[in-house]
PDB file of C-alpha atoms in Angstrom:
ATOM      1  CA  MET A   1     -38.940  36.844  21.453  1.00  0.00           C
ATOM      2  CA  LYS A   2     -36.614  34.276  22.993  1.00  0.00           C
ATOM      3  CA  SER A   3     -39.283  31.580  22.852  1.00  0.00           C
ATOM      4  CA  PHE A   4     -39.941  32.382  19.171  1.00  0.00           C
ATOM      5  CA  LYS A   5     -36.253  31.884  18.307  1.00  0.00           C
ATOM      6  CA  MET A   6     -36.265  28.576  20.152  1.00  0.00           C
ATOM      7  CA  ILE A   7     -39.297  27.435  18.161  1.00  0.00           C
ATOM      8  CA  VAL A   8     -37.614  28.385  14.874  1.00  0.00           C
ATOM      9  CA  LEU A   9     -34.398  26.575  15.815  1.00  0.00           C
ATOM     10  CA  ALA A  10     -36.340  23.504  16.887  1.00  0.00           C
ATOM     11  CA  TRP A  11     -38.233  23.487  13.578  1.00  0.00           C
ATOM     12  CA  ILE A  12     -35.000  23.736  11.589  1.00  0.00           C
ATOM     13  CA  ALA A  13     -33.508  20.863  13.575  1.00  0.00           C
ATOM     14  CA  PHE A  14     -36.669  18.822  12.970  1.00  0.00           C
ATOM     15  CA  LEU A  15     -36.474  19.376   9.220  1.00  0.00           C
ATOM     16  CA  MET A  16     -32.818  18.386   9.110  1.00  0.00           C
ATOM     17  CA  ILE A  17     -33.448  14.954  10.575  1.00  0.00           C
ATOM     18  CA  GLN A  18     -36.356  14.123   8.275  1.00  0.00           C
ATOM     19  CA  PRO A  19     -35.818  11.573   5.503  1.00  0.00           C
ATOM     20  CA  GLY A  20     -35.029  13.245   2.219  1.00  0.00           C
ATOM     21  CA  PHE A  21     -33.131  16.183   3.672  1.00  0.00           C
ATOM     22  CA  ALA A  22     -30.210  16.643   1.307  1.00  0.00           C
ATOM     23  CA  GLU A  23     -26.696  16.641   2.696  1.00  0.00           C
ATOM     24  CA  GLU A  24     -24.588  18.897   0.507  1.00  0.00           C
ATOM     25  CA  ILE A  25     -21.251  17.457  -0.600  1.00  0.00           C
ATOM     26  CA  LYS A  26     -18.733  19.937  -1.986  1.00  0.00           C
ATOM     27  CA  VAL A  27     -16.900  18.421  -4.953  1.00  0.00           C
ATOM     28  CA  GLY A  28     -13.786  19.569  -6.811  1.00  0.00           C
ATOM     29  CA  PHE A  29     -13.364  17.934 -10.239  1.00  0.00           C
ATOM     30  CA  GLU A  30     -10.667  18.328 -12.862  1.00  0.00           C
ATOM     31  CA  PRO A  31     -12.033  18.526 -16.437  1.00  0.00           C
ATOM     32  CA  LEU A  32     -11.675  15.026 -17.886  1.00  0.00           C
ATOM     33  CA  PRO A  33     -13.994  14.661 -20.879  1.00  0.00           C
ATOM     34  CA  PRO A  34     -15.987  12.570 -21.510  1.00  0.00           C
ATOM     35  CA  LEU A  35     -16.025  11.567 -17.819  1.00  0.00           C
ATOM     36  CA  ILE A  36     -16.218  15.179 -16.672  1.00  0.00           C
ATOM     37  CA  ILE A  37     -17.116  17.730 -19.357  1.00  0.00           C
ATOM     38  CA  ASP A  38     -18.419  20.430 -17.013  1.00  0.00           C
ATOM     39  CA  LYS A  39     -20.289  20.546 -13.709  1.00  0.00           C
ATOM     40  CA  ASP A  40     -23.488  19.313 -15.373  1.00  0.00           C
ATOM     41  CA  ASN A  41     -22.253  16.884 -18.019  1.00  0.00           C
ATOM     42  CA  GLY A  42     -20.092  13.783 -18.279  1.00  0.00           C
ATOM     43  CA  PHE A  43     -20.323  10.090 -17.474  1.00  0.00           C
ATOM     44  CA  THR A  44     -19.056  10.560 -13.918  1.00  0.00           C
ATOM     45  CA  ILE A  45     -21.414  13.504 -13.413  1.00  0.00           C
ATOM     46  CA  GLN A  46     -24.276  11.260 -14.522  1.00  0.00           C
ATOM     47  CA  MET A  47     -23.258   8.649 -11.956  1.00  0.00           C
ATOM     48  CA  LEU A  48     -23.379  11.270  -9.194  1.00  0.00           C
ATOM     49  CA  LYS A  49     -26.817  12.391 -10.400  1.00  0.00           C
ATOM     50  CA  ASP A  50     -27.990   8.791 -10.158  1.00  0.00           C
ATOM     51  CA  ILE A  51     -26.556   8.570  -6.649  1.00  0.00           C
ATOM     52  CA  GLU A  52     -28.525  11.681  -5.682  1.00  0.00           C
ATOM     53  CA  LYS A  53     -31.729   9.914  -6.728  1.00  0.00           C
ATOM     54  CA  LYS A  54     -30.993   6.973  -4.437  1.00  0.00           C
ATOM     55  CA  THR A  55     -29.610   8.825  -1.411  1.00  0.00           C
ATOM     56  CA  ASP A  56     -29.962  12.030   0.570  1.00  0.00           C
ATOM     57  CA  LEU A  57     -26.712  13.385  -0.876  1.00  0.00           C
ATOM     58  CA  LYS A  58     -26.569  16.537  -3.006  1.00  0.00           C
ATOM     59  CA  PHE A  59     -23.322  17.146  -4.914  1.00  0.00           C
ATOM     60  CA  ILE A  60     -22.213  20.762  -5.351  1.00  0.00           C
ATOM     61  CA  ILE A  61     -19.663  20.452  -8.141  1.00  0.00           C
ATOM     62  CA  THR A  62     -16.967  22.975  -9.018  1.00  0.00           C
ATOM     63  CA  ILE A  63     -14.628  22.463 -11.980  1.00  0.00           C
ATOM     64  CA  MET A  64     -11.001  23.287 -11.177  1.00  0.00           C
ATOM     65  CA  PRO A  65      -7.395  22.250 -11.934  1.00  0.00           C
ATOM     66  CA  TYR A  66      -6.341  18.983 -10.319  1.00  0.00           C
ATOM     67  CA  ASN A  67      -3.735  20.583  -8.076  1.00  0.00           C
ATOM     68  CA  ARG A  68      -6.351  22.966  -6.663  1.00  0.00           C
ATOM     69  CA  ALA A  69      -8.768  20.100  -6.024  1.00  0.00           C
ATOM     70  CA  LYS A  70      -6.068  18.332  -4.002  1.00  0.00           C
ATOM     71  CA  TYR A  71      -5.242  21.487  -2.061  1.00  0.00           C
ATOM     72  CA  LEU A  72      -8.888  22.190  -1.178  1.00  0.00           C
ATOM     73  CA  LEU A  73      -9.371  18.576  -0.117  1.00  0.00           C
ATOM     74  CA  LYS A  74      -6.364  18.921   2.172  1.00  0.00           C
ATOM     75  CA  THR A  75      -7.704  22.123   3.758  1.00  0.00           C
ATOM     76  CA  GLY A  76     -11.189  20.685   4.117  1.00  0.00           C
ATOM     77  CA  GLU A  77     -12.819  23.235   1.790  1.00  0.00           C
ATOM     78  CA  ILE A  78     -14.202  20.436  -0.382  1.00  0.00           C
ATOM     79  CA  ASP A  79     -15.386  16.969   0.604  1.00  0.00           C
ATOM     80  CA  LEU A  80     -14.602  15.010  -2.561  1.00  0.00           C
ATOM     81  CA  ALA A  81     -11.881  15.340  -5.226  1.00  0.00           C
ATOM     82  CA  GLY A  82     -11.469  13.626  -8.567  1.00  0.00           C
ATOM     83  CA  HIS A  83     -10.522  11.951 -10.601  1.00  0.00           C
ATOM     84  CA  THR A  84      -7.626  10.698  -8.538  1.00  0.00           C
ATOM     85  CA  PRO A  85      -5.351   7.800  -9.581  1.00  0.00           C
ATOM     86  CA  TYR A  86      -6.615   4.947  -7.420  1.00  0.00           C
ATOM     87  CA  GLN A  87      -3.934   3.902  -4.897  1.00  0.00           C
ATOM     88  CA  MET A  88      -1.258   5.532  -7.054  1.00  0.00           C
ATOM     89  CA  GLU A  89      -1.023   9.164  -5.931  1.00  0.00           C
ATOM     90  CA  THR A  90       2.173  10.587  -4.450  1.00  0.00           C
ATOM     91  CA  PRO A  91       2.959   9.635  -0.808  1.00  0.00           C
ATOM     92  CA  ASP A  92       2.238  13.129   0.538  1.00  0.00           C
ATOM     93  CA  PHE A  93      -1.310  12.920  -0.870  1.00  0.00           C
ATOM     94  CA  TYR A  94      -2.141   9.980   1.368  1.00  0.00           C
ATOM     95  CA  GLU A  95      -1.077  11.900   4.451  1.00  0.00           C
ATOM     96  CA  TYR A  96      -4.422  13.724   4.299  1.00  0.00           C
ATOM     97  CA  ALA A  97      -6.553  11.788   1.792  1.00  0.00           C
ATOM     98  CA  VAL A  98      -7.925   8.303   1.208  1.00  0.00           C
ATOM     99  CA  ASP A  99      -9.321   6.723  -1.959  1.00  0.00           C
ATOM    100  CA  VAL A 100     -12.952   5.816  -2.390  1.00  0.00           C
ATOM    101  CA  ASP A 101     -13.129   2.110  -3.236  1.00  0.00           C
ATOM    102  CA  TRP A 102     -14.358   2.673  -6.799  1.00  0.00           C
ATOM    103  CA  HIS A 103     -12.616   3.221 -10.111  1.00  0.00           C
ATOM    104  CA  VAL A 104     -12.696   2.949 -13.884  1.00  0.00           C
ATOM    105  CA  THR A 105      -9.537   1.755 -15.617  1.00  0.00           C
ATOM    106  CA  THR A 106      -7.969   4.309 -17.940  1.00  0.00           C
ATOM    107  CA  LYS A 107      -5.145   4.304 -20.450  1.00  0.00           C
ATOM    108  CA  ILE A 108      -2.335   6.850 -20.505  1.00  0.00           C
ATOM    109  CA  ASP A 109      -1.090   7.785 -23.959  1.00  0.00           C
ATOM    110  CA  ILE A 110       1.601   9.929 -25.504  1.00  0.00           C
ATOM    111  CA  TYR A 111       0.440  12.085 -28.451  1.00  0.00           C
ATOM    112  CA  GLY A 112       2.474  13.700 -31.216  1.00  0.00           C
ATOM    113  CA  THR A 113       2.520  14.599 -34.898  1.00  0.00           C
ATOM    114  CA  LYS A 114       5.549  12.422 -35.680  1.00  0.00           C
ATOM    115  CA  LEU A 115       5.407   8.647 -35.281  1.00  0.00           C
ATOM    116  CA  GLU A 116       9.145   8.513 -34.543  1.00  0.00           C
ATOM    117  CA  ASP A 117       8.553  10.636 -31.441  1.00  0.00           C
ATOM    118  CA  LEU A 118       6.402   7.839 -30.003  1.00  0.00           C
ATOM    119  CA  VAL A 119       8.867   4.971 -30.422  1.00  0.00           C
ATOM    120  CA  GLY A 120      10.018   3.328 -27.195  1.00  0.00           C
ATOM    121  CA  GLU A 121      10.638   5.910 -24.485  1.00  0.00           C
ATOM    122  CA  THR A 122      11.858   8.655 -26.819  1.00  0.00           C
ATOM    123  CA  TYR A 123       9.316  11.057 -25.310  1.00  0.00           C
ATOM    124  CA  LYS A 124      11.155  11.055 -21.966  1.00  0.00           C
ATOM    125  CA  SER A 125      13.982  13.087 -23.484  1.00  0.00           C
ATOM    126  CA  PHE A 126      11.734  15.931 -24.603  1.00  0.00           C
ATOM    127  CA  LYS A 127      11.881  19.256 -22.762  1.00  0.00           C
ATOM    128  CA  LYS A 128       8.262  20.236 -23.453  1.00  0.00           C
ATOM    129  CA  ILE A 129       5.874  17.442 -22.507  1.00  0.00           C
ATOM    130  CA  GLY A 130       2.365  18.838 -22.253  1.00  0.00           C
ATOM    131  CA  THR A 131      -0.014  17.736 -19.506  1.00  0.00           C
ATOM    132  CA  PRO A 132      -2.980  19.442 -17.796  1.00  0.00           C
ATOM    133  CA  ARG A 133      -2.042  21.518 -14.768  1.00  0.00           C
ATOM    134  CA  GLY A 134      -1.780  19.531 -11.544  1.00  0.00           C
ATOM    135  CA  ASN A 135      -0.771  16.235 -13.148  1.00  0.00           C
ATOM    136  CA  GLU A 136       2.938  16.985 -13.524  1.00  0.00           C
ATOM    137  CA  ASP A 137       3.928  15.696 -10.060  1.00  0.00           C
ATOM    138  CA  PHE A 138       2.138  12.387 -10.557  1.00  0.00           C
ATOM    139  CA  PHE A 139       3.476  11.770 -14.073  1.00  0.00           C
ATOM    140  CA  SER A 140       6.970  12.913 -13.139  1.00  0.00           C
ATOM    141  CA  GLU A 141       7.142  10.305 -10.394  1.00  0.00           C
ATOM    142  CA  MET A 142       5.347   7.587 -12.345  1.00  0.00           C
ATOM    143  CA  PHE A 143       7.456   7.775 -15.498  1.00  0.00           C
ATOM    144  CA  ALA A 144      10.737   9.059 -14.014  1.00  0.00           C
ATOM    145  CA  ILE A 145      10.628  12.275 -16.039  1.00  0.00           C
ATOM    146  CA  PRO A 146      12.131  15.466 -14.569  1.00  0.00           C
ATOM    147  CA  LYS A 147       9.325  17.753 -13.468  1.00  0.00           C
ATOM    148  CA  GLU A 148      10.878  20.688 -15.303  1.00  0.00           C
ATOM    149  CA  ASN A 149      10.310  18.830 -18.601  1.00  0.00           C
ATOM    150  CA  PHE A 150       6.551  19.247 -18.256  1.00  0.00           C
ATOM    151  CA  TYR A 151       4.643  22.107 -19.819  1.00  0.00           C
ATOM    152  CA  VAL A 152       1.273  22.523 -18.065  1.00  0.00           C
ATOM    153  CA  GLY A 153      -1.907  24.136 -19.284  1.00  0.00           C
ATOM    154  CA  GLU A 154      -5.509  23.577 -20.307  1.00  0.00           C
ATOM    155  CA  LEU A 155      -6.032  20.364 -22.305  1.00  0.00           C
ATOM    156  CA  GLY A 156      -7.554  21.978 -25.387  1.00  0.00           C
ATOM    157  CA  ASN A 157      -4.701  24.460 -25.649  1.00  0.00           C
ATOM    158  CA  LEU A 158      -2.132  21.702 -25.232  1.00  0.00           C
ATOM    159  CA  VAL A 159      -3.664  19.727 -28.084  1.00  0.00           C
ATOM    160  CA  LYS A 160      -3.457  22.800 -30.326  1.00  0.00           C
ATOM    161  CA  MET A 161       0.179  23.292 -29.270  1.00  0.00           C
ATOM    162  CA  VAL A 162       1.028  19.719 -30.272  1.00  0.00           C
ATOM    163  CA  GLN A 163      -0.499  20.305 -33.694  1.00  0.00           C
ATOM    164  CA  ALA A 164       1.429  23.587 -34.052  1.00  0.00           C
ATOM    165  CA  LYS A 165       4.629  21.881 -32.811  1.00  0.00           C
ATOM    166  CA  ARG A 166       4.930  24.419 -29.980  1.00  0.00           C
ATOM    167  CA  ILE A 167       5.342  21.514 -27.547  1.00  0.00           C
ATOM    168  CA  ASP A 168       6.894  18.148 -28.349  1.00  0.00           C
ATOM    169  CA  VAL A 169       4.194  15.758 -27.177  1.00  0.00           C
ATOM    170  CA  LEU A 170       1.117  15.489 -24.955  1.00  0.00           C
ATOM    171  CA  LEU A 171       0.987  12.963 -22.113  1.00  0.00           C
ATOM    172  CA  PHE A 172      -2.430  12.333 -20.606  1.00  0.00           C
ATOM    173  CA  GLU A 173      -5.437  10.048 -20.203  1.00  0.00           C
ATOM    174  CA  ARG A 174      -6.853   8.600 -23.445  1.00  0.00           C
ATOM    175  CA  SER A 175     -10.579   9.383 -23.382  1.00  0.00           C
ATOM    176  CA  ALA A 176     -10.005  12.994 -22.364  1.00  0.00           C
ATOM    177  CA  SER A 177      -7.234  13.537 -24.908  1.00  0.00           C
ATOM    178  CA  MET A 178      -8.983  11.854 -27.824  1.00  0.00           C
ATOM    179  CA  SER A 179     -12.387  13.414 -27.206  1.00  0.00           C
ATOM    180  CA  THR A 180     -10.734  16.843 -27.028  1.00  0.00           C
ATOM    181  CA  ILE A 181      -8.839  16.231 -30.293  1.00  0.00           C
ATOM    182  CA  GLN A 182     -12.067  15.095 -31.938  1.00  0.00           C
ATOM    183  CA  LYS A 183     -14.054  18.045 -30.597  1.00  0.00           C
ATOM    184  CA  LEU A 184     -11.453  20.433 -32.027  1.00  0.00           C
ATOM    185  CA  ASN A 185     -11.483  18.457 -35.313  1.00  0.00           C
ATOM    186  CA  ILE A 186      -7.694  18.239 -35.358  1.00  0.00           C
ATOM    187  CA  SER A 187      -6.141  15.680 -37.693  1.00  0.00           C
ATOM    188  CA  ASN A 188      -2.744  14.015 -38.039  1.00  0.00           C
ATOM    189  CA  ILE A 189      -2.302  13.379 -34.307  1.00  0.00           C
ATOM    190  CA  ASN A 190      -0.795   9.987 -33.508  1.00  0.00           C
ATOM    191  CA  TYR A 191      -0.916   8.190 -30.180  1.00  0.00           C
ATOM    192  CA  LYS A 192       0.750   5.354 -28.332  1.00  0.00           C
ATOM    193  CA  MET A 193      -0.296   3.814 -25.032  1.00  0.00           C
ATOM    194  CA  ILE A 194       2.412   3.960 -22.378  1.00  0.00           C
ATOM    195  CA  ASP A 195       0.472   2.707 -19.357  1.00  0.00           C
ATOM    196  CA  ASP A 196      -2.825   0.948 -18.612  1.00  0.00           C
ATOM    197  CA  SER A 197      -2.521   0.594 -14.844  1.00  0.00           C
ATOM    198  CA  VAL A 198      -4.018   3.941 -13.780  1.00  0.00           C
ATOM    199  CA  LYS A 199      -7.550   3.752 -12.421  1.00  0.00           C
ATOM    200  CA  ALA A 200      -9.638   6.933 -12.155  1.00  0.00           C
ATOM    201  CA  SER A 201     -11.241   7.265  -8.739  1.00  0.00           C
ATOM    202  CA  PHE A 202     -12.353   9.751  -6.066  1.00  0.00           C
ATOM    203  CA  ALA A 203     -10.701  10.735  -2.811  1.00  0.00           C
ATOM    204  CA  VAL A 204     -11.974  12.111   0.496  1.00  0.00           C
ATOM    205  CA  ASN A 205     -10.226  13.687   3.439  1.00  0.00           C
ATOM    206  CA  LYS A 206      -9.019  11.234   6.105  1.00  0.00           C
ATOM    207  CA  ASN A 207     -11.009  13.010   8.826  1.00  0.00           C
ATOM    208  CA  SER A 208     -14.137  11.451  10.357  1.00  0.00           C
ATOM    209  CA  ASN A 209     -16.532  13.185   7.955  1.00  0.00           C
ATOM    210  CA  GLY A 210     -14.481  12.000   4.992  1.00  0.00           C
ATOM    211  CA  ILE A 211     -14.453   8.389   6.185  1.00  0.00           C
ATOM    212  CA  ARG A 212     -18.228   8.535   6.682  1.00  0.00           C
ATOM    213  CA  LEU A 213     -18.690   9.961   3.164  1.00  0.00           C
ATOM    214  CA  LYS A 214     -16.418   7.259   1.737  1.00  0.00           C
ATOM    215  CA  ALA A 215     -18.690   4.551   3.180  1.00  0.00           C
ATOM    216  CA  LEU A 216     -21.850   6.286   1.919  1.00  0.00           C
ATOM    217  CA  LEU A 217     -20.453   6.586  -1.601  1.00  0.00           C
ATOM    218  CA  GLU A 218     -19.179   3.019  -1.761  1.00  0.00           C
ATOM    219  CA  ASN A 219     -22.594   1.689  -0.747  1.00  0.00           C
ATOM    220  CA  ALA A 220     -24.456   3.993  -3.154  1.00  0.00           C
ATOM    221  CA  ILE A 221     -22.235   3.163  -6.148  1.00  0.00           C
ATOM    222  CA  LYS A 222     -23.171  -0.511  -5.790  1.00  0.00           C
ATOM    223  CA  MET A 223     -26.752   0.457  -6.642  1.00  0.00           C
ATOM    224  CA  ILE A 224     -25.795   2.212  -9.900  1.00  0.00           C
ATOM    225  CA  ASP A 225     -25.796   0.660 -13.386  1.00  0.00           C
ATOM    226  CA  GLN A 226     -22.208   1.572 -14.211  1.00  0.00           C
ATOM    227  CA  LYS A 227     -21.980  -0.474 -17.416  1.00  0.00           C
ATOM    228  CA  SER A 228     -24.777   1.572 -18.953  1.00  0.00           C
ATOM    229  CA  ILE A 229     -23.351   4.912 -17.826  1.00  0.00           C
ATOM    230  CA  PHE A 230     -19.751   4.298 -18.923  1.00  0.00           C
ATOM    231  CA  LYS A 231     -20.332   2.225 -22.087  1.00  0.00           C
ATOM    232  CA  ASP A 232     -19.104   5.000 -24.420  1.00  0.00           C
ATOM    233  CA  PHE A 233     -16.053   5.615 -22.227  1.00  0.00           C
ATOM    234  CA  PHE A 234     -15.049   1.968 -22.620  1.00  0.00           C
ATOM    235  CA  ARG A 235     -15.018   2.412 -26.407  1.00  0.00           C
ATOM    236  CA  TYR A 236     -11.890   4.525 -25.978  1.00  0.00           C
ATOM    237  CA  THR A 237     -10.132   2.053 -23.697  1.00  0.00           C
ATOM    238  CA  GLN A 238     -10.806  -0.793 -26.162  1.00  0.00           C
ATOM    239  CA  LEU A 239      -9.020   0.941 -29.056  1.00  0.00           C
ATOM    240  CA  PRO A 240      -5.658  -0.401 -30.308  1.00  0.00           C
ATOM    241  CA  ASP A 241      -2.600   0.507 -28.250  1.00  0.00           C
ATOM    242  CA  GLN A 242      -1.327   2.829 -30.971  1.00  0.00           C
ATOM    243  CA  GLY A 243      -2.574   4.558 -34.078  1.00  0.00           C
ATOM    244  CA  THR A 244      -3.887   7.845 -35.411  1.00  0.00           C
ATOM    245  CA  VAL A 245      -6.705   9.707 -33.690  1.00  0.00           C
ATOM    246  CA  THR A 246      -9.759   9.743 -35.967  1.00  0.00           C
ATOM    247  CA  PRO A 247     -11.274  13.262 -36.171  1.00  0.00           C
TER     248      PRO A 247
END
C-alpha cells in the first residue's frame, strides 16, 4: 500500500513539471466596465485570456469591491488585484504590494445633472460625492476631499442616485462611468474631467511568489496585441474633457 501511494505521488509530481501544466493565479478584480464587466467579459479579461494562450498561467477571477481585493492581496488569499492606480496608491498599500509594470491611462471625471456643479472645484464642497466602494481612500487623498464626504456603493446605483439627485455628484473613472450610464440609458448627465494622470494597472504581493508572478506577467503582456484589445476603451479617453454623456 505504501509503495502504491509513492507511485501516485511521483506521478502527480511528474505531471506538474510537464510543459502545459497550468499554474492557477487567484485574481480579485473590481468591476470596471468596459475593462472588467464580469469574470468572463471585458477588455482586461480578454487580455488575460490571451496571456493564458501563450503561457502556463490560468487565471481564476473573482469580482469583488476594490477594498476587498486589496485586503485579500495583503493577506495572500489572492495573487493579483486590479485595477490599481499605477504608482499612485496610498503609502500603506505599498507596504505589502507592488505594481505590475503595465497600465492603461484613464481619465477621472465628475458627473452631475447641473453644469454649475462641475465648474472649477465646486464638487469638493459637496457632502455626498458618490464613488464605488473601496475608492474613497484613494480619491480622498488625491483630491484633498474629506473622506466623510464620500458616499460609497455599486456604480450602477450611484449613477441612478445622481439622476434622482439623491447624491450631489459621481466621481470615478470615465469608461466605467460612461458605459454604465449608457447601459442604463440615462440622459441629462454632464461630465467634466478632473484628472488624466491615473493609470489602471495590476498589483501583486511583495512576497517572493508575487515578485515571480510580476515578472511572468510583464513578459507575457509584451506578447499581446494591446492596441487591438483596448481600441474601444481608447474611444472614451479621446472624448472632449467636458460635455454631456450620450445615451
